[in-house]
Structure formats: structure tokens, C-alpha cells
Coordinates of C-alpha atoms and ligand atoms in Angstrom, one line a residue:
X256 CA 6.5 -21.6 24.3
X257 CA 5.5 -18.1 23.7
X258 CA 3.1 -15.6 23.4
X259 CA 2.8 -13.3 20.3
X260 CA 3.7 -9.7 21.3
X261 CA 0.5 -7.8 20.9
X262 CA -1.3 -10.5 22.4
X263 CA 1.2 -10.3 26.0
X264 CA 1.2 -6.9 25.9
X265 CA -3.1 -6.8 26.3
X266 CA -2.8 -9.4 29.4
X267 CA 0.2 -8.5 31.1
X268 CA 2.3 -4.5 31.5
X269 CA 5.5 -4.0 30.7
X270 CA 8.4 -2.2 32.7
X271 CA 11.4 -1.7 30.7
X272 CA 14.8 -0.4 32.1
X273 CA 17.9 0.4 29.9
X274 CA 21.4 0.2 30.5
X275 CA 23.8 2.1 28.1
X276 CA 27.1 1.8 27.8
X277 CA 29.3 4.2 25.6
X278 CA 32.9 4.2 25.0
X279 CA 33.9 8.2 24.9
X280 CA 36.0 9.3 22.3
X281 CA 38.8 10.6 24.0
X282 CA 42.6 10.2 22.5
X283 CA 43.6 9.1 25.7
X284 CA 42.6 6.5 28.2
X285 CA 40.6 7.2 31.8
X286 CA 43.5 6.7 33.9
X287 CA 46.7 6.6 31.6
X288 CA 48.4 8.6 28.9
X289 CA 47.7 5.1 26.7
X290 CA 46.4 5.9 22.8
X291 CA 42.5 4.6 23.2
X292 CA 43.0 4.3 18.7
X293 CA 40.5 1.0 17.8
X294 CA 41.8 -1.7 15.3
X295 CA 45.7 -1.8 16.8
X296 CA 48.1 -4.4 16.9
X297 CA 46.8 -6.8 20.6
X298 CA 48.3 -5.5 23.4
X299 CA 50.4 -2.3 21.8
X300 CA 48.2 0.3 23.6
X301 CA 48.6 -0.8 27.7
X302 CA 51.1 0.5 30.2
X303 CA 51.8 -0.5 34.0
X304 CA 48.6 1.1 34.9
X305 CA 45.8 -0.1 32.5
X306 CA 47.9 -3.3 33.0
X307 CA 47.3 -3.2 36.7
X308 CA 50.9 -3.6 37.5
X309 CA 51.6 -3.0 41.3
X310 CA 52.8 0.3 42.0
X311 CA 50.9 2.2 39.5
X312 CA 49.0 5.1 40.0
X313 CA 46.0 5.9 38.5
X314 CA 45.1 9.8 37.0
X315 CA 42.0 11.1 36.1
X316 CA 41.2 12.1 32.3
X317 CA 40.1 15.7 32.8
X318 CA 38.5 15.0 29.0
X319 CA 36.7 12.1 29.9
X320 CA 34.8 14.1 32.7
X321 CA 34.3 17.0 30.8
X322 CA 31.7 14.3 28.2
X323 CA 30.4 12.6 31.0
X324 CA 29.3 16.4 32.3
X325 CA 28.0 17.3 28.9
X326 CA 25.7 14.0 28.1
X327 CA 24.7 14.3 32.0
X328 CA 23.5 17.9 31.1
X329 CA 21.9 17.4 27.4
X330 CA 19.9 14.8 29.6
X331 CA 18.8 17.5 32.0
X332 CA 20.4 15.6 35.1
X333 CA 21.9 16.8 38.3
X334 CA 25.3 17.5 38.3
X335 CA 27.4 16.3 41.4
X336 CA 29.5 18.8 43.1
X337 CA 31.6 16.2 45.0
X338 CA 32.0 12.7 43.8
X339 CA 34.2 9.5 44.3
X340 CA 35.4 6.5 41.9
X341 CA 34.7 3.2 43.4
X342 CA 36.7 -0.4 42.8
X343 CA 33.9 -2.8 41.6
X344 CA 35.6 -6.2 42.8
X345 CA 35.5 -8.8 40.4
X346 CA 37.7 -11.6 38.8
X347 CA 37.5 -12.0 34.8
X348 CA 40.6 -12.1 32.8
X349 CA 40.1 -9.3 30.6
X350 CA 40.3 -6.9 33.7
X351 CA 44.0 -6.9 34.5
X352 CA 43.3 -4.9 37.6
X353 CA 41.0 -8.0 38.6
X354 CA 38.4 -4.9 39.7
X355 CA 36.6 -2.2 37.5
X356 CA 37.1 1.5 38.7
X357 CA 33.7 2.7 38.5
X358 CA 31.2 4.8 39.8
X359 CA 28.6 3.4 42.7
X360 CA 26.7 5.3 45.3
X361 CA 28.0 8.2 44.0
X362 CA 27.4 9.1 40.4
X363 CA 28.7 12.6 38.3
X364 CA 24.9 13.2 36.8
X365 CA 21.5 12.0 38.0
X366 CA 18.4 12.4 37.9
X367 CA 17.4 13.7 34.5
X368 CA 15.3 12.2 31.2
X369 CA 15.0 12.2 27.6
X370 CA 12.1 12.8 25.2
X371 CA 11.4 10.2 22.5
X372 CA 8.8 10.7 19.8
X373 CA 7.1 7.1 19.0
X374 CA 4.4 7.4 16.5
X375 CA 3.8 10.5 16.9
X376 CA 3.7 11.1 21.2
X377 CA 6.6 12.1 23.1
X378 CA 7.9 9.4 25.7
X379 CA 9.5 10.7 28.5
X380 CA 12.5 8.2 29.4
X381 CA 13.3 9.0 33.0
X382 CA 17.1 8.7 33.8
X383 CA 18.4 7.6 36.7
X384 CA 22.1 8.4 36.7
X385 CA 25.3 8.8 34.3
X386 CA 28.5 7.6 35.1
X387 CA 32.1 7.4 34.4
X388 CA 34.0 4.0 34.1
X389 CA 36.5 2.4 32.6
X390 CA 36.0 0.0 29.5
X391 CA 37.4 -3.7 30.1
X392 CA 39.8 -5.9 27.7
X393 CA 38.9 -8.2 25.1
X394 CA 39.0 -11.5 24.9
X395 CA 39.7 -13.8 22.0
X396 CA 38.5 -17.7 22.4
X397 CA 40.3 -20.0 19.2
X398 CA 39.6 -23.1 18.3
X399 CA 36.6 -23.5 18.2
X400 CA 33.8 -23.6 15.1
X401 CA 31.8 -20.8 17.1
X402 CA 34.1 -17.9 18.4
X403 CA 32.0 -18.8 21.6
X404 CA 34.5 -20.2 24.7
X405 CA 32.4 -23.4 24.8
X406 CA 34.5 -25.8 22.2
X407 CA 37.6 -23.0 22.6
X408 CA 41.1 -24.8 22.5
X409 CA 42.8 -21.6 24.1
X410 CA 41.5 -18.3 24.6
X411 CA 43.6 -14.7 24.3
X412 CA 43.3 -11.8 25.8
X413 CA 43.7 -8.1 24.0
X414 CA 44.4 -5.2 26.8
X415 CA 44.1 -2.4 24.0
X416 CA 40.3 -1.9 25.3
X417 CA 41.2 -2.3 28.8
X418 CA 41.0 1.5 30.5
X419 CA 39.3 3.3 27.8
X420 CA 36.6 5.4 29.3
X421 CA 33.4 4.3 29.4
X422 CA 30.1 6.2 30.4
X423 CA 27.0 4.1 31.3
X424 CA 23.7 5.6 31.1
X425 CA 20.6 4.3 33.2
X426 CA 17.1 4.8 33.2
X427 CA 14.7 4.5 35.8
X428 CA 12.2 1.4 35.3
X429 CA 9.9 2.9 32.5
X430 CA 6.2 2.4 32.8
X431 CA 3.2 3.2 30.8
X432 CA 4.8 2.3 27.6
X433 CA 1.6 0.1 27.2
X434 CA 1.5 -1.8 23.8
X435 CA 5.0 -0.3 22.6
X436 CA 8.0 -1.5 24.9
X437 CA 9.8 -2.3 21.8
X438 CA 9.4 0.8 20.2
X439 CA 10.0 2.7 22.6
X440 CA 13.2 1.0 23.9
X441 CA 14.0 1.3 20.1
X442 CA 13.7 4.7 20.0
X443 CA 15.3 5.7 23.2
X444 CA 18.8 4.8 22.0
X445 CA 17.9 5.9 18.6
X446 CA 17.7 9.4 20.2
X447 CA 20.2 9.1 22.6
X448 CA 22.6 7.8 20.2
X449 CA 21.6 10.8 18.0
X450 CA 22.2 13.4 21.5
X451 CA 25.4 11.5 22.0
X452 CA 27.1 12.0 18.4
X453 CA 25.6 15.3 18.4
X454 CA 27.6 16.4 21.4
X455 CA 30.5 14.7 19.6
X456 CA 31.5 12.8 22.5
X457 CA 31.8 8.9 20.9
X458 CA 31.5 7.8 17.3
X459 CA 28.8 5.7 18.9
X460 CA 29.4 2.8 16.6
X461 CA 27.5 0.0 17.3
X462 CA 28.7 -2.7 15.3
X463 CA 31.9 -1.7 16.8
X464 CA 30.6 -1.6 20.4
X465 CA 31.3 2.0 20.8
X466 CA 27.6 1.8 22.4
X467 CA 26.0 -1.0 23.8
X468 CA 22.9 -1.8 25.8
X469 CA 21.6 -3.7 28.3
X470 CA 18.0 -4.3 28.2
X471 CA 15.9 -5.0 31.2
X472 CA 11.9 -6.0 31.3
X473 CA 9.7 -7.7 33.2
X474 CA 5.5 -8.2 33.0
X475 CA 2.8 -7.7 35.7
X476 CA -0.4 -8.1 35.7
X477 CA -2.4 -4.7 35.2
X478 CA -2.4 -2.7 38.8
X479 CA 0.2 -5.8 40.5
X480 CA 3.5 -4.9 41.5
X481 CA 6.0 -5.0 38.8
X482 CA 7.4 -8.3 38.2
X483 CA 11.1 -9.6 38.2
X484 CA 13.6 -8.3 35.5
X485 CA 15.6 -10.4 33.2
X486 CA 18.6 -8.3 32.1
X487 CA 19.2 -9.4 28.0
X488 CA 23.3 -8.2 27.5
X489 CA 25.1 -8.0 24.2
X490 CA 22.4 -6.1 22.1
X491 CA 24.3 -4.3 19.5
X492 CA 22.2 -2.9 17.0
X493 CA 18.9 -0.2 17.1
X494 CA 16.6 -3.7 15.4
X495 CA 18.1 -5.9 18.6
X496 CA 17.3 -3.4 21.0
X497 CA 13.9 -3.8 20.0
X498 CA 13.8 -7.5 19.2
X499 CA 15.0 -8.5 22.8
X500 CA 12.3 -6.6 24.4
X501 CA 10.0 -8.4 21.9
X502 CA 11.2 -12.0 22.9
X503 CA 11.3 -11.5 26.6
X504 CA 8.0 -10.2 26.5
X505 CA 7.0 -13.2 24.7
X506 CA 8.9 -15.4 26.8
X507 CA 8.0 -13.8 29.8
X508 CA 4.2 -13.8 29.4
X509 CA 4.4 -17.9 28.0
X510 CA 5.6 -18.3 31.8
X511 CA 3.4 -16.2 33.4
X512 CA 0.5 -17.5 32.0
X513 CA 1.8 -20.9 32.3
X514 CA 1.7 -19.9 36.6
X515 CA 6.4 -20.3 36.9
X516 CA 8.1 -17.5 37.8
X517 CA 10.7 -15.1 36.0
X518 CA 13.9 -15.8 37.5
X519 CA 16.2 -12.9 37.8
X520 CA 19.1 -13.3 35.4
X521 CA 21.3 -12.1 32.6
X522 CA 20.2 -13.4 29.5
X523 CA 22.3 -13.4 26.1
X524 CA 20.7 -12.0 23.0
X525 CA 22.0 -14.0 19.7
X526 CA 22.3 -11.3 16.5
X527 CA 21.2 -14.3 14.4
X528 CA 18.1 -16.2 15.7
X529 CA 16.9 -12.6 17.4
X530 CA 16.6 -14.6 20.5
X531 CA 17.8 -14.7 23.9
X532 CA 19.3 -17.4 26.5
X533 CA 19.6 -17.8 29.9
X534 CA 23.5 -16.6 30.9
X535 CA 24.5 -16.7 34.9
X536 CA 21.8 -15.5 37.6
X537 CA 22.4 -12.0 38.8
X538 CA 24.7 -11.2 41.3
X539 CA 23.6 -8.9 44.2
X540 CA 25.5 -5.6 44.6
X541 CA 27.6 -6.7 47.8
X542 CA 29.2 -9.6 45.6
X543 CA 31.2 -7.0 44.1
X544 CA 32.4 -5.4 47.3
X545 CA 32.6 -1.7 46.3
X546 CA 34.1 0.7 48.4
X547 CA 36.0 4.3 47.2
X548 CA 39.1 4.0 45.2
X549 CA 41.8 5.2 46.9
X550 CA 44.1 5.7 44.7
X551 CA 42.3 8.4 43.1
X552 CA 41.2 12.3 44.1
X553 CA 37.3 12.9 44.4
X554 CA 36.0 14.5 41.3
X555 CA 34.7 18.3 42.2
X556 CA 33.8 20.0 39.1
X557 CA 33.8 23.8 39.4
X558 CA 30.3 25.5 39.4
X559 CA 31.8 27.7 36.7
X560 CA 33.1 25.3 34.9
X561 CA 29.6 23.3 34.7
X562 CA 27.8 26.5 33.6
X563 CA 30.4 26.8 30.6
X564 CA 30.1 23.6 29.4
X565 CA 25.9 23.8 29.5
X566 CA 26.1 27.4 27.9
X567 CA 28.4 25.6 24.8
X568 CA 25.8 22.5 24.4
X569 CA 25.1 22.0 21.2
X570 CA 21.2 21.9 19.7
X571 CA 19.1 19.2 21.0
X572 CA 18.9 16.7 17.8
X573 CA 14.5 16.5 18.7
X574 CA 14.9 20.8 18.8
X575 CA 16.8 20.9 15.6
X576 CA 14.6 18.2 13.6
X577 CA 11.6 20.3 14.8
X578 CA 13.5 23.2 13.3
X579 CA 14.2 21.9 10.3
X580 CA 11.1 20.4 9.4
X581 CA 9.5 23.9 9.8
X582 CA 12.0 25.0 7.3
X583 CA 11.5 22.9 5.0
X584 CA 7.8 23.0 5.2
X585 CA 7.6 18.9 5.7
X586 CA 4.1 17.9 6.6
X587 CA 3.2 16.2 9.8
X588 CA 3.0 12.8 7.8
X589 CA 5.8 13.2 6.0
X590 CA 8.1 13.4 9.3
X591 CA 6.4 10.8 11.0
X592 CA 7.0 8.5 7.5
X593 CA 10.4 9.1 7.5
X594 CA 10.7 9.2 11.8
X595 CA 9.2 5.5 11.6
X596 CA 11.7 4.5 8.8
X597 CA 14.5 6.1 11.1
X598 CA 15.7 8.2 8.2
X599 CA 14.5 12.1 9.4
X600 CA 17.2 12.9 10.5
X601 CA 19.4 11.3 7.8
X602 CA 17.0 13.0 5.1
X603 CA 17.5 16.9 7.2
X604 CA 21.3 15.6 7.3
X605 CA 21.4 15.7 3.4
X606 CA 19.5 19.0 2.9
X607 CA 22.1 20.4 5.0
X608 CA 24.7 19.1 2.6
X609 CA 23.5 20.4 -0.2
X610 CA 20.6 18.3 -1.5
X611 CA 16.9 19.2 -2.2
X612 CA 14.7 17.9 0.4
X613 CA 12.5 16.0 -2.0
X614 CA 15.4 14.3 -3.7
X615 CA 17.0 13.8 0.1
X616 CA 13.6 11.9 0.9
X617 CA 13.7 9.4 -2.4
X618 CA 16.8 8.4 -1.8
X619 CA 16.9 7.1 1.7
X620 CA 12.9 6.3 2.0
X621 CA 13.7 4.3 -1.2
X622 CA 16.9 2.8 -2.5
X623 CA 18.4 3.3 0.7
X624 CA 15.7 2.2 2.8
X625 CA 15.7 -1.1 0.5
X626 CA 19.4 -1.7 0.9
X627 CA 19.2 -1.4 4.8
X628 CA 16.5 -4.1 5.1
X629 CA 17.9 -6.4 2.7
X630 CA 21.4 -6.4 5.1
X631 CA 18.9 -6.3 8.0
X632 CA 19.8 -3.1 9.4
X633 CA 19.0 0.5 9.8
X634 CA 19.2 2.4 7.2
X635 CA 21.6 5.2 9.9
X636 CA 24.0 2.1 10.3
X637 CA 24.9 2.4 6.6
X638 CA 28.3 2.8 5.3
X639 CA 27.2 5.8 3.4
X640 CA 26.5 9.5 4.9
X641 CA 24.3 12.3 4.1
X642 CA 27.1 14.2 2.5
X643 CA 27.8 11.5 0.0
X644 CA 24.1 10.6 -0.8
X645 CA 24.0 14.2 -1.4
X646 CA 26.8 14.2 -3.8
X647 CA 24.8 11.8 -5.8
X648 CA 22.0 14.0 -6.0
X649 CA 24.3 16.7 -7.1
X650 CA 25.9 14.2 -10.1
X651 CA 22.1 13.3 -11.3
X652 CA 21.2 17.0 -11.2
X653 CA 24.7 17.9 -13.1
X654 CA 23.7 15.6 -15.7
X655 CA 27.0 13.3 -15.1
X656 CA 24.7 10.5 -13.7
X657 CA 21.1 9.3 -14.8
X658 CA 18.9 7.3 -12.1
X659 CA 19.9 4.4 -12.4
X660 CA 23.6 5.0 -12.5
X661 CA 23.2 7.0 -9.1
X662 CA 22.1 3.5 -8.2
X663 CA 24.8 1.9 -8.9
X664 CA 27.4 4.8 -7.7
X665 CA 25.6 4.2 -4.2
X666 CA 25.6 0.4 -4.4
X667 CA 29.2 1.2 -4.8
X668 CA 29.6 3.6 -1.9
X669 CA 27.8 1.1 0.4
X670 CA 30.0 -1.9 -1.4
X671 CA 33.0 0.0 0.9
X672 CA 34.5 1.1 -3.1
X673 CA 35.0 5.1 -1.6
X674 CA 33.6 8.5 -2.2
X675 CA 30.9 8.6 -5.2
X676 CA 33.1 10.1 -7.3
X677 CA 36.1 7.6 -7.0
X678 CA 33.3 5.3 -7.7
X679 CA 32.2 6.7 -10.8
X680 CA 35.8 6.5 -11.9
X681 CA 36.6 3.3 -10.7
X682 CA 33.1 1.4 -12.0
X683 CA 33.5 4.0 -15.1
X684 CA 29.5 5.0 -14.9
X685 CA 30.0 8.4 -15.8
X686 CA 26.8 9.4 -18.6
X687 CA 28.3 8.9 -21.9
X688 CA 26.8 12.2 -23.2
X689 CA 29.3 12.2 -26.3
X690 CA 27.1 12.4 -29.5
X691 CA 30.4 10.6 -31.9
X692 CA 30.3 8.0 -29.5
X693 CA 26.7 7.2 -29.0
X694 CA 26.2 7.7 -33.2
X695 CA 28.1 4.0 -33.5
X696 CA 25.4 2.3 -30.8
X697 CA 22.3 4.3 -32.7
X698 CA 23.5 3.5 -36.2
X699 CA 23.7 -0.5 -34.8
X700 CA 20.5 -0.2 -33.1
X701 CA 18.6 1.3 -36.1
X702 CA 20.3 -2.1 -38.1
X703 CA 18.9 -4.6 -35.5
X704 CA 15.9 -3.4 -35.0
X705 CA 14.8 -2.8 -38.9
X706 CA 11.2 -3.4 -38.3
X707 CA 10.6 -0.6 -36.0
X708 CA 13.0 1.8 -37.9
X709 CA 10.8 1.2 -41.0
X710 CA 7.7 2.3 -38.4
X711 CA 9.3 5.1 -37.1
X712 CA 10.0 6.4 -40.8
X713 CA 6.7 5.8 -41.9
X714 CA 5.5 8.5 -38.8
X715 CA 5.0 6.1 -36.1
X716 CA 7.4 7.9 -33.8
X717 CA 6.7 6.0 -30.4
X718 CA 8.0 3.2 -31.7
X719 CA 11.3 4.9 -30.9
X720 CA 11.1 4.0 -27.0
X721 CA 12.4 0.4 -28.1
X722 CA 15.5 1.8 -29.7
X723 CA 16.3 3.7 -26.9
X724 CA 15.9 1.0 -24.7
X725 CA 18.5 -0.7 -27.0
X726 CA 20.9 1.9 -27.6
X727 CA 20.7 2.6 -23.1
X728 CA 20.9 -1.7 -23.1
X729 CA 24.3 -1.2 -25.5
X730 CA 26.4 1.5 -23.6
X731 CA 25.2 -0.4 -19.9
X732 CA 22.5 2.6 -18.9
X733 CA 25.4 5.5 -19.1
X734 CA 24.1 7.2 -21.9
X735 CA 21.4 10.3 -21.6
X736 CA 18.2 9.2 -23.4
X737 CA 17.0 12.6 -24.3
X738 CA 20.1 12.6 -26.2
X739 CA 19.6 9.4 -27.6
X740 CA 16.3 9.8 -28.7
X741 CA 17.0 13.1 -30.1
X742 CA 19.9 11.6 -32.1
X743 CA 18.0 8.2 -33.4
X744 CA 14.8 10.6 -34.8
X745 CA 17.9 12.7 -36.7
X746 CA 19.4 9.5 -38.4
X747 CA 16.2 8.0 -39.6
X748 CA 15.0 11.8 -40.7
X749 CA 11.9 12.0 -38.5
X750 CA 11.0 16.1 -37.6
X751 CA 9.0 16.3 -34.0
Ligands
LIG67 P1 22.2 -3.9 37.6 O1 23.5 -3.3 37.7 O2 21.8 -4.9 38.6 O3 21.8 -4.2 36.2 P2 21.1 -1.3 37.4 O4 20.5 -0.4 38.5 O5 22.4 -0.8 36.9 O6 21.2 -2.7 38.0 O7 20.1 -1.4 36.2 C1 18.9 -2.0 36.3 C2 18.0 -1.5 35.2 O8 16.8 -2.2 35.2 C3 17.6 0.0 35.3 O9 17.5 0.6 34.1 C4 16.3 -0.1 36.0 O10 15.5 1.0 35.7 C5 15.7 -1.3 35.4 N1 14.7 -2.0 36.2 C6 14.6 -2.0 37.6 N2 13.5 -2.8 38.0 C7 12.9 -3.2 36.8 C8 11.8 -4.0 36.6 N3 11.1 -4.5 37.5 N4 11.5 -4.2 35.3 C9 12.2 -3.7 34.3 N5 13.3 -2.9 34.5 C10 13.7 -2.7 35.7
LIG68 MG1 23.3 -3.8 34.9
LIG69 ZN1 47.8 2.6 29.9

């Protein structure tokens, strides 16, 4: 049982609280000189210490710090002047170290927040702390029809993953979102995924996992204290972020209503159905028994050495957007459009590359747009970027493409066929522009389509759109239809 959205949200409020992890782009690992490179052979990028082996000694990435200080300070947080790893005791067996060296009590960065624009307001996400980790192994369960390690025959384990750094970013609980959890939560790693490749720190990839969330919500009635979270894991795209606050709010106010309680778990969200289920109840903090690494130094980043890395922070991505839509003279409406389709910043991405801004717009409110929803994704988790849609615009405006062959050039791009021009090449959709060439198709034209020839002679001279049509039908769309046009009123001796 469930209650629809809108109607939960006007009984019950919402508290949401989210959990980000990101895997930082460094060539090395956190702890080890091992490559951190994703798609290698299992098990080629591991030595005694991201192994676990005894003996080993673990030393800290100075790069891996260096990010964590940079997205602690583009989210305005407090930067420690004295802080410790900590072992986070667990047993799972893609940890070879059977415990995770982490950060506890003593975080890098607190304390700080993020604007997000949601229909127009700014949110303020309040952030609770930023810290460094490292990133476990994978594992691999075969067998079964699933993938899943229920109906597994044997299961493998990959170490490549195991060490890599990892930064995870929490808010505080978020309140007041009112009638928007989902859109806010939505928009929160939207823009912190846009801060985080801004500051060029992960590819943030997250069909790859490069950034994942955790999202937590609970209900209360209005003015009660705030209920008990469930914790939904394994959200991996900007849509399930906001679908898995949508069904726990749904599910959560069914139960309410219904008088049980929320029980405080991890739930698993399913890419597929959009829904979640019940994983393993939550442990409590002392089940992991933390206490400081000792293998490693404390981490005591210069004063100096802070204030350099803030004074080097790139643009905000909300400061540069508002910059750019000055500049290009976008109205208010116009932003908000494209914020809501999550292509503004895609759109200001392809002006920069080279494209007019109302030509940058068509393309990804439009064909591109289409093409995201129909794989049921955002249209910024594309395989195509702002410098190739702008490329297209530049073929079109060249006169090498018409429309609809840009269509296909992109189809192409997002098809995983290469750059547009390789496409063009390859799927041979350059305009035929060629006047010898296009004669033979408006000579056979004129023959099969007597009847409106004869009009067309006689003076009726828009009767010549259904030749073009056929001449553009015989050469597949590549030929130029001004041209066309031009050439079919030549052969059957018509003067505009
Ligand atoms: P854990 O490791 O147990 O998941 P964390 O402190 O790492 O705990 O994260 C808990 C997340 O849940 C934080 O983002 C926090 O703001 C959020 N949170 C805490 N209480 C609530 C609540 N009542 N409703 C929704 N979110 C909450
Ligand atoms: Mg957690
Ligand atoms: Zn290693």
C-alpha cells in the first residue's frame, strides 16, 4: 500500500538526508602506489597493502587530500587543522583488510552547505562533513539468472576497486523542503555533481559508480519530532535519486497512516521497478568498533597550503550559469525551462564551444531531450558532449548537413559510432550538394511524377514541393532542397 506523493507530502513532512559517495580521480590509490585505471584485467591493480597482507604499511595520497580540501572548501566547510584516519571494523569479502580506513569523529571538512535552485528558489542544503576513505572491492556473484548472490553458484571477488580513494559527502537532515523532497534531493546531486566535475576532481560517472548516493527520509506529522530514517543504498542515476525519495515517501506515509512504525533500515533501490526493499536493519556505530589507525600519521594541512588551494578554486557552476545567462541575455523563463529539463548548463556548455545559443537550446531541449527520455535518463548522462552537439551545429550552419541529417549524425554519436565527423563518414550523410549528381534523381523525379510536371509547366509552381520531396526521398534526405528546387524549375523551364 501507498500513498500518492503529493497527497503524503500535505499530511505528513519530510526530512531528507544525503549520503554521497565519490571515487576521486587520482592515478594512484589512497594508501599505495597501485594504478586506480577502471575497466582492467580482475585483480592486476592490488599490492600487499590494498591486499591487506600483514606487514604492510599504509601512506597517505598527498593528491587525494588535496580534492577532499577543495570540494570541502567549494562547499564552504571548515577545514580541519589536525585530523586522524580511523579503522571501521567490519567483515565483507571485498575488503581484504576485513576493516575500511575511514574517517569518524574526526572529519577533513565540516560544517558547510550548498545552494540548489528548484523551480526557481534557492535551497540551502546544509552539510554536515566531508571525508576521505577508501573505496572497497568488487564482487562478482555467477550462476545465477540475476547477477544477485541469491541463486549464485560461486561468487568472485575483483580487488582493482579495493583502496581507491573515496570522499563521502553528508548533509545534515534537510527540512522545510515541504512538497518537493524529490526535487530537491534531485537537484542537490545535480549541482553537486556539477561542483565536483567542475573542480575536476572525479569523472563523476554514475553509471559507472564514480558517484553514488545514499538516500535517507523519514515523515512526521507537522510540528512532531522527526520520524525514523530508512536509508535507500545503490541509487545510481540523478532520476533514482529522486524516485527513491518518491517511493519511501509513499511507503512511509501508507504506514503511518495505517498507525506501524518505520523501522530503521537499509533499503535497496531496484533501477528497474523504481522501487525499493527492505535490505539488513541498521547497525549502530559501536558495531563497527572505530578507533584511530595506527598505522598512519594524522593529516595536518598547512594554513598556507589551504589558502592556496581556495585562492585556485575554480568558478562556482550556480556563479558561472548566472554569468552566462546574463551574457547571453536568456530570460528568466527560458533558464528555468532549460534548469527543469537539466540541460542549462549543457546548453551554456555548447555556446562556449562554439554554437549559437538559440541553436544550443533546440538541440538539447529537443532532439536531445527526446533521446534522454526515451533511454530513461538525463539528458547530462548522454554519451554526447557540448562540444560535439556543437560541431553539429557548425556542419548544419556550413551547409555540409541539413536538419535532419544532423539528426542522424547525433543518433550516431549517441549510437557510441565516434566524433560527428567520423560519423558523417562512416553513415556517408554528408549533403549531396553536387548539381551532376542530383540532375540524374531530378530528371527521374520529373519522369515519375508526370502529372505534377505538366502542372508545374503550365505555371502552377507549388506543385514543385512534391518533387522535392521525391528527389530528398531518392538521395535518403542528403541533398540541399534549395538546390533541388532550384534545379527541377530549370529542367522543366519555369522562371520565378
Ligand atoms: P549512517 O552512517 O548511519 O548512515 P550518517 O550520519 O552517515 O549515518 O548519515 C545519516 C544521514 O541521514 C545524514 O545525511 C543525516 O543528515 C540524515 N538523517 C539523520 N536523521 C534523519 C531523519 N530523521 N530523517 C531523514 N534523514 C536523516
Ligand atoms: Mg550511511
Ligand atoms: Zn595497492
Amino acid at each position: 500500500m501507498t500513498v500518492p506523493y503529493v497527497e503524503a507530502l500535505q499530511e505528513f513532512e519530510p526530512v531528507i538526508g544525503l549520503e554521497t559517495h565519490v571515487e576521486l580521480g587520482t592515478a594512484s590509490k589512497m594508501f599505495c602506489g597501485c594504478d586506480t585505471t577502471f575497466g582492467a584485467a580482475p585483480n592486476t591493480h592490488t599490492c600487499p597493502v590494498c591486499l591487506g597482507l600483514p606487514g604492510a604499511l599504509p601512506v597517505v595520497n598527498e593528491a587525494a587530500i588535496a580534492s577532499t580540501i577543495r570540494i570541502g572548501l567549494a562547499l564552504h566547510c571548515d577545514i580541519a587543522t589536525w585530523c586522524r584516519f580511523a579503522r571501521k571494523n567490519y567483515f565483507y569479502p571485498d575488503m581484504p583488510k576485513n576493516f575500511q580506513t575511514s574517517q569518524y569523529d574526526e572529519p577533513l571538512c565540516t560544517d558547510g552547505y550548498l545552494d540548489v535552485e528548484v523551480d526557481g528558489e534557492t535551497v540551502r542544503i546544509p552539510i554536515e562533513r566531508v571525508h576521505l576513505e577508501e573505496d572497497t572491492g568488487k564482487s562478482l556473484h555467477v550462476g545465477g539468472s540475476t547477477g544477485r548472490i541469491h541463486g549464485a553458484t560461486h561468487s568472485l571477488v575483483d580487488y582493482n576497486r579495493a583502496g581507491i580513494p573515496l570522499v563521502e559527502i553528508v548533509t545534515k537532515p534537510v527540512t522545510g523542503t515541504k512538497a518537493k523532497p524529490a526535487e530537491v534531493a534531485k537537484a542537490y546531486v545535480t549541482e553537486l555533481r556539477d561542483v565536483l566535475r567542475g573542480l575536476g576532481v572525479s569523472d563523476v560517472r554514475m553509471e559507472q559508480g564514480s558517484l553514488r548516493c545514499d538516500v535517507n527520509v523519514s515523515l512526521n506529522k507537522p510540528g512532531a519530532e522527526w520520524g525514523t530514517r530508512s536509508e535507500t543504498k545503490n541509487v545510481n542515476s540523478l532520476r533514482s535519486v529522486e524516485r527513491a525519495v518518491r517511493s519511501e515517501v509513499e511507503r512511509q506515509a501508507a504506514r503511518l497512516r495505517a498507525g506501524e512504525r518505520i523501522v530503521q533500515e537499509t533499503r535497496h533501490f531496484h533501477e528497474d521497478t523504481g522501487l525499493s526493499t527492505s535490505g539488513r536493519s541498521k547497525e549502530e556505530a559501536t558495531d563497527y568498533r572505530y578507533f584511530p589507525e595506527p598505522d598512519l600519521v594524522p593529516v595536518a594541512p598547512d594554513a598556507a597550503w589551504v589558502a592556496s588551494l581556495k585562492a585556485a578554486l575554480p568558478e562556482a557552476p550556480s556563479s558561472r550559469r548566472r554569468r552566462l545567462i546574463e551574457q547571453l541575455a536568456l530570460s528568466t523563463l527560458d533558464a528555468e525551462a532549460m534548469t527543469n529539463a537539466g540541460v542549462l548548463d549543457l546548453v551554456l556548455a555548447t555556446v562556449d564551444a562554439g554554437a549559437p545559443a538559440a541553436e544550443a537550446r533546440n538541440w538539447w531541449l529537443g532532439h536531445l531531450a527526446q533521446s534522454a527520455n526515451s533511454r530513461g535518463s538525463e539528458p547530462s548522462e548522454l554519451p554526447i558532449t557540448p562540444v560535439q552537439v556543437a560541431r553539429v551545429v557548425e556542419l548544419v550552419a556550413d551547409g555540409s548537413l541539413t536538419a535532419g541529417l544532423a539528426r542522424q549524425v547525433v543518433d550516431g554519436v549517441l549510437a557510441g559510432e565516434g566524433e560527428p565527423d567520423d560519423v558523417v563518414e562512416s553513415r556517408g550523410l554528408a549533403v549531396v550538394s553536387d548539381e551532376g549528381a542530383l540532375t540524374t534523381a531530378v530528371d527521374e523525379a520529373i519522369a515519375a511524377n508526370s502529372d505534377a510536371a505538366d502542372k508545374i509547366r503550365a505555371g502552377k509552381v507549388q506543385a514543385v514541393g512534391a518533387l522535392v520531396g521525391a528527389v530528398m526521398k531518392a538521395t535518403r534526405g542528403q541533398a540541399d532542397a534549395s538546390v533541388v528546387r532550384r534545379l527541377l524549375l530549370e529542367r522543366l523551364g519555369v522562371r520565378e
